XYZ file of C-alpha atoms in Angstrom:
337
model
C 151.673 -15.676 60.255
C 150.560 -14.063 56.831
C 150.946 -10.273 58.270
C 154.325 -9.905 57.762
C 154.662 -11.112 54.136
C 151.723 -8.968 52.767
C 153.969 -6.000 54.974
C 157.199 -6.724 52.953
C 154.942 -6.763 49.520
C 153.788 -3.272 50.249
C 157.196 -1.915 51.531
C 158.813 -3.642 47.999
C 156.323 -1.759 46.021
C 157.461 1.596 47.820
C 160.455 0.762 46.567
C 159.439 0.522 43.242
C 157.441 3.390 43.213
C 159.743 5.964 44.502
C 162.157 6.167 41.595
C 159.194 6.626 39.286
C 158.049 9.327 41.104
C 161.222 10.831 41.195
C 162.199 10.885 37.648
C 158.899 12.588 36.628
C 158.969 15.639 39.047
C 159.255 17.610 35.655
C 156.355 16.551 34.870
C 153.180 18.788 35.298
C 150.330 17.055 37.828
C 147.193 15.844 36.510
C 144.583 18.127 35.764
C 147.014 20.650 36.138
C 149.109 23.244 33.161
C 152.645 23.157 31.997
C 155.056 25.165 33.511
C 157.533 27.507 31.788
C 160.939 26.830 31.853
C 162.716 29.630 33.918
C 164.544 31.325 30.428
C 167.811 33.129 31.734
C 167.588 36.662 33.247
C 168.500 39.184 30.126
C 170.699 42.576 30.909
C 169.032 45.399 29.372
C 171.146 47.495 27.219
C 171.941 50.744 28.921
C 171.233 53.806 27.334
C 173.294 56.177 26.675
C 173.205 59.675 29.009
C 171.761 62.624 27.756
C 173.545 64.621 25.929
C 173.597 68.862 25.788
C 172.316 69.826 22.199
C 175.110 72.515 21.735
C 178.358 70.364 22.961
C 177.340 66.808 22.638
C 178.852 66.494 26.562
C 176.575 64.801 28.793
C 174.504 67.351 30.533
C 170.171 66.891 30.997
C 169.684 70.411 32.055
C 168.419 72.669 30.060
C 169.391 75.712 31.145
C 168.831 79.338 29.465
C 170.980 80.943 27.017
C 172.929 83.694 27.409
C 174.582 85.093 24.210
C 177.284 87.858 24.489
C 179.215 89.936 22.312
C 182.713 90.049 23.141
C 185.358 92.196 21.954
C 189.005 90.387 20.128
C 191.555 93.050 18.817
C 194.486 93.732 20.667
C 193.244 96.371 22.823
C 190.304 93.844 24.601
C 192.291 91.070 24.822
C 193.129 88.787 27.271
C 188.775 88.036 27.042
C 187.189 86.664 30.169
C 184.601 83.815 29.995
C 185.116 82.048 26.250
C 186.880 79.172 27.833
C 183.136 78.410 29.298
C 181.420 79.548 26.117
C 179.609 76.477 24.550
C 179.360 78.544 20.827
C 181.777 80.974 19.990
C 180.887 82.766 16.910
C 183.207 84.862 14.570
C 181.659 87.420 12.705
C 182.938 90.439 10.108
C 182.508 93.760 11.275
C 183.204 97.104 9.374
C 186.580 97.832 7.770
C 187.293 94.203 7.592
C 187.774 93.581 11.231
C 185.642 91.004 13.693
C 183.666 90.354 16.919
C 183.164 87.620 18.847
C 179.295 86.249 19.553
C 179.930 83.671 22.840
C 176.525 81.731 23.383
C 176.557 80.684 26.743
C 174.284 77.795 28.325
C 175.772 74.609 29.769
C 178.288 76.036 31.796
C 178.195 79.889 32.927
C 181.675 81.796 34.153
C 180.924 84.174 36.919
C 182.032 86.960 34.497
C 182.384 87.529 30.782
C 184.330 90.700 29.348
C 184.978 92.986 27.520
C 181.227 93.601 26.456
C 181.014 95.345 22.643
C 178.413 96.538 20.291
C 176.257 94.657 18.259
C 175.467 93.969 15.078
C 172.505 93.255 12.564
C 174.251 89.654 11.927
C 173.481 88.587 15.430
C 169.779 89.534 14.540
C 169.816 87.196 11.917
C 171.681 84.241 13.828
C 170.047 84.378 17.375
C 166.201 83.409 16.214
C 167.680 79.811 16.185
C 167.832 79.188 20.068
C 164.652 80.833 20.347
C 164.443 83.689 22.481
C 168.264 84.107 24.019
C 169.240 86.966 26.266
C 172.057 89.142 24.664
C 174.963 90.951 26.637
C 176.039 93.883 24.543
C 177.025 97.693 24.967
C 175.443 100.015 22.921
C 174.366 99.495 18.665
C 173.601 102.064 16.129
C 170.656 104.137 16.563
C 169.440 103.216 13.330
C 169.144 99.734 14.447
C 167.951 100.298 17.778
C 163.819 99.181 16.008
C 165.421 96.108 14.596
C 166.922 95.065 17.998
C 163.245 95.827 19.704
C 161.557 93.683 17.473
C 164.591 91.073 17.507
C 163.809 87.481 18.932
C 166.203 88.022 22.137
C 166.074 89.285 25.550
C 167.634 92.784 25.902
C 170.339 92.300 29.032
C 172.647 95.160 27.140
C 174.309 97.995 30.133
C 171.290 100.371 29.183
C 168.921 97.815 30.158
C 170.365 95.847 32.952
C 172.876 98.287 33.922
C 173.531 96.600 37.925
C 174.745 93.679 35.978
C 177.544 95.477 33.968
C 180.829 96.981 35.979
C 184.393 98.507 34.945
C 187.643 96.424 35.143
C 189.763 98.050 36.499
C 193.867 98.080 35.185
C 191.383 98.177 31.383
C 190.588 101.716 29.382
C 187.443 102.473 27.812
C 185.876 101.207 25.861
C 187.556 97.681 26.688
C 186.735 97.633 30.456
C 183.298 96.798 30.256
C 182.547 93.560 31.749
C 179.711 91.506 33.066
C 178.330 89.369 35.689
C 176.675 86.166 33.810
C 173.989 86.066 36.778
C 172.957 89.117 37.039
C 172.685 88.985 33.566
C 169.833 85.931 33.629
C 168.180 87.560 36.789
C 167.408 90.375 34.065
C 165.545 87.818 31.657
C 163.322 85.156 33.102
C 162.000 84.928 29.893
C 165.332 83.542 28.273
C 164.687 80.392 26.191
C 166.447 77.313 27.333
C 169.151 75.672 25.299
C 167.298 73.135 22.400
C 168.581 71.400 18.898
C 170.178 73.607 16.696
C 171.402 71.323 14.418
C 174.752 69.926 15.713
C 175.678 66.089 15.739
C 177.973 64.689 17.956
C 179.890 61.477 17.299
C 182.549 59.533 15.446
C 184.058 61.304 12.845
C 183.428 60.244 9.140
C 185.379 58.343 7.006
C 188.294 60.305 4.831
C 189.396 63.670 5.646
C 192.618 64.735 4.959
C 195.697 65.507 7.773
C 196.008 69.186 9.007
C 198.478 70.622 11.347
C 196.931 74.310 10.946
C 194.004 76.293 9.035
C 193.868 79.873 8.249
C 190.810 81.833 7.418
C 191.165 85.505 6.167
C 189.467 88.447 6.418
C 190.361 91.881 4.979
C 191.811 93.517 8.160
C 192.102 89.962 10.627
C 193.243 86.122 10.225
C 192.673 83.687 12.280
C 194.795 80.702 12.884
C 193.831 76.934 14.256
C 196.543 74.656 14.577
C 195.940 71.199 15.872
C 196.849 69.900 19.110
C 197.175 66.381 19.909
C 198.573 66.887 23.847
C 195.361 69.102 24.369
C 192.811 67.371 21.981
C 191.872 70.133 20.493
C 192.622 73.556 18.302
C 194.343 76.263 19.400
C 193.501 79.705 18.285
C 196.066 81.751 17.089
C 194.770 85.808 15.566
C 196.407 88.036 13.457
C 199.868 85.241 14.623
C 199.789 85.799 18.154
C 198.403 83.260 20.475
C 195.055 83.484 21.851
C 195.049 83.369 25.675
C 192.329 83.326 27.678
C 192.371 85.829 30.868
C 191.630 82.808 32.872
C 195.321 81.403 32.012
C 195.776 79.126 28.983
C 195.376 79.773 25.101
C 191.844 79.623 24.005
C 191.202 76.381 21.531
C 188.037 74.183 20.851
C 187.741 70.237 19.616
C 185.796 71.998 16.618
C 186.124 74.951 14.254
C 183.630 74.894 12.141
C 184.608 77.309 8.880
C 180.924 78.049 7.544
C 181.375 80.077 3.883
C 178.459 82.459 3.761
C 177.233 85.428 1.433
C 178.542 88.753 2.589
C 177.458 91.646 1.731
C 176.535 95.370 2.522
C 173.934 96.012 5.099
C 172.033 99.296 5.491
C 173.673 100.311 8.402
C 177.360 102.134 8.864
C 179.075 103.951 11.485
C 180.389 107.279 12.323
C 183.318 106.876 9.446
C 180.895 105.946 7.041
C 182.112 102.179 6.917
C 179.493 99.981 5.884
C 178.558 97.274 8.665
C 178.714 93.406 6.515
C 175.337 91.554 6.550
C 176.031 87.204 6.962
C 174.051 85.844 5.227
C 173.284 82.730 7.755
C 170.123 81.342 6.078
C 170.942 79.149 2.934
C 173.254 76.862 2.365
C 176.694 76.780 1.606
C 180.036 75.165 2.005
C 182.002 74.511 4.848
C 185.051 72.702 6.588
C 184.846 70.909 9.607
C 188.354 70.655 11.572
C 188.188 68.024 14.154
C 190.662 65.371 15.402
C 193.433 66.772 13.525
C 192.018 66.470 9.933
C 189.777 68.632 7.710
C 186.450 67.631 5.926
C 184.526 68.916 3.191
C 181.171 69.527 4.318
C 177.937 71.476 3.434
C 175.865 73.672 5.807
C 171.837 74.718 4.901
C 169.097 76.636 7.283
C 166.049 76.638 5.946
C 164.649 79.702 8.049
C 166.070 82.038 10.920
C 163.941 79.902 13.693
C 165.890 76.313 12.301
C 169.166 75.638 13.728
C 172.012 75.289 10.849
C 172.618 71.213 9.943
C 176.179 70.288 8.607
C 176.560 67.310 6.330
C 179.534 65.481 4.826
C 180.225 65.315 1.134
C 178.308 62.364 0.831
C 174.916 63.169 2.000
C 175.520 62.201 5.733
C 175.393 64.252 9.309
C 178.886 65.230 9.833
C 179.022 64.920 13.034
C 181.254 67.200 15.470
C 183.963 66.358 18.118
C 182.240 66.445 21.764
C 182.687 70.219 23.295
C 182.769 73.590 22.480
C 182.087 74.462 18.970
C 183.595 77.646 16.811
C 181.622 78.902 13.767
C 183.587 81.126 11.804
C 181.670 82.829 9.478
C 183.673 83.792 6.589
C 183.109 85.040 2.854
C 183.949 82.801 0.443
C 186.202 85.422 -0.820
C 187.551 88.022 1.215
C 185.677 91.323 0.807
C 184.637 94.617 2.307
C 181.343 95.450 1.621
């Protein structure tokens, strides 16, 4: 009769046992290690895309670059292609007039027009993107070693003539107009887009408030005045808008004003006016237009193969307004050489 007492012991001490058990499930078993805490999952911090080196717009691919002179009096305009151009350079030219140097690499228009000359300035600016190809008709025979020995891929009409055609409803010399991929078929060689100096970002502290800027030259001014509908700058020459044959009047997030030595080069043309030399390599000063405000800032470029770097009054990258840049190469006084 003693069975089922020793059975309700055992079963009490079950009992017992199980809330011990329970409340120590934490805890590790013998002979055995601790185990970690699961610590909550952590989001990684995403990084930012890629960026292209001469816009600051996102864009991995680095494709080759196509520069292109471009013709902008009267008698060229409206130009085909600049809206695409990623650098548009302004350069002096004899009698105190200018050309247009588009560099060409994150986006490409089907065609670019009207094709000019060049000159021994774009020599001296091209060795920063390496080995570009360069769209131009015809340069002065004088020059003709210089451009040989240049740091570019010749795509001009005498050497890649299929890629070069007349517009028609356009007079000579104005009609001559390209087509970008024929252009690139002619120069496999063409270095692909790299740094060349420009930061992208915020805009610095200070600045002061602009509605317009006018840079000078002896026989052309050009114009930016600020739009805050478009985001960006319009261009305005010699006071008449600049429109784009595309439709539209041609403006940029940043003008870049870069005051560099000008002087007489060696070379002149058939009326005996001296050709200007930019001096590119140096340093200098410059303003910056972006967001509607102007800034103070220095440029310097150690050698013709390092890009040009830009920095604010107070030491610091200035940094430029995502999309297409203009660097408008101006004496710091107006002069013919």
């Amino acid at each position: 009769m003693r069975l089922p007492r020793m059975i309700a012991v055992a079963l009490a001490g079950v009992a017992v046992l199980g809330p011990v058990a329970a409340c120590s499930s934490n805890e590790p078993a013998a002979g055995g290690s601790p185990q970690a805490a699961p610590s909550p999952s952590e989001t990684p911090t995403p990084e930012p895309p890629p960026t292209h080196p001469f816009t600051g717009l996102p864009g991995a691919a680095r494709r080759p670059v196509l520069a292109a002179k471009i013709e902008n009096t009267s008698a060229g305009k409206p130009q085909l292609g600049l809206r695409s151009a990623d650098i548009v350079y302004v350069e002096q030219v004899e009698a105190g007039l200018t050309r247009l140097m588009a560099v060409f690499s994150s986006k490409l228009p089907p065609k670019i027009g009207p094709v000019r000359s060049a000159r021994i300035s774009d020599l001296h600016i091209l060795p920063q993107f390496g080995k570009p190809a360069l769209a131009y008709s015809g340069v002065q025979t004088k020059m003709i070693p210089r451009v040989q020995e240049a740091s570019l891929v010749d795509v001009s009409d005498s050497r890649a003539p299929g890629a070069y055609y007349r517009e028609p409803g356009r007079y000579a010399p104005y009609n001559l107009f390209a087509t970008t991929k024929q252009l690139l078929a002619k120069a496999p060689g063409a270095s692909k887009a790299k740094d060349i100096g420009f930061t992208f970002g915020d805009a610095p502290e200070g600045g002061v408030d602009k509605k317009a800027f006018t840079v000078k030259y002896p026989a052309a001014r050009f114009t930016f005045a600020w739009s805050q509908q478009a985001g960006r700058w319009l261009v305005w020459q010699d006071g008449k808008k600049d429109m784009a044959a595309e439709g539209g009047q041609l403006g940029a997030p940043t003008i870049v004003v870069q005051y560099a030595k000008t002087e007489r080069s060696e070379y002149h043309d058939l009326n005996q006016s001296y050709t200007p030399l930019v001096h590119s390599v140096g340093k200098g000063r410059a303003v910056v237009l972006r967001d509607g405000k102007a800034f103070k800032a220095t440029w310097s470029r150690k050698t013709e193969e390092d890009g040009t770097v830009f920095t604010t009054e107070a030491g610091e990258p200035m940094n430029f307004a995502p999309g297409q840049v203009w660097v408008v190469l101006a004496a710091p006084k107006p002069v013919i050489p």
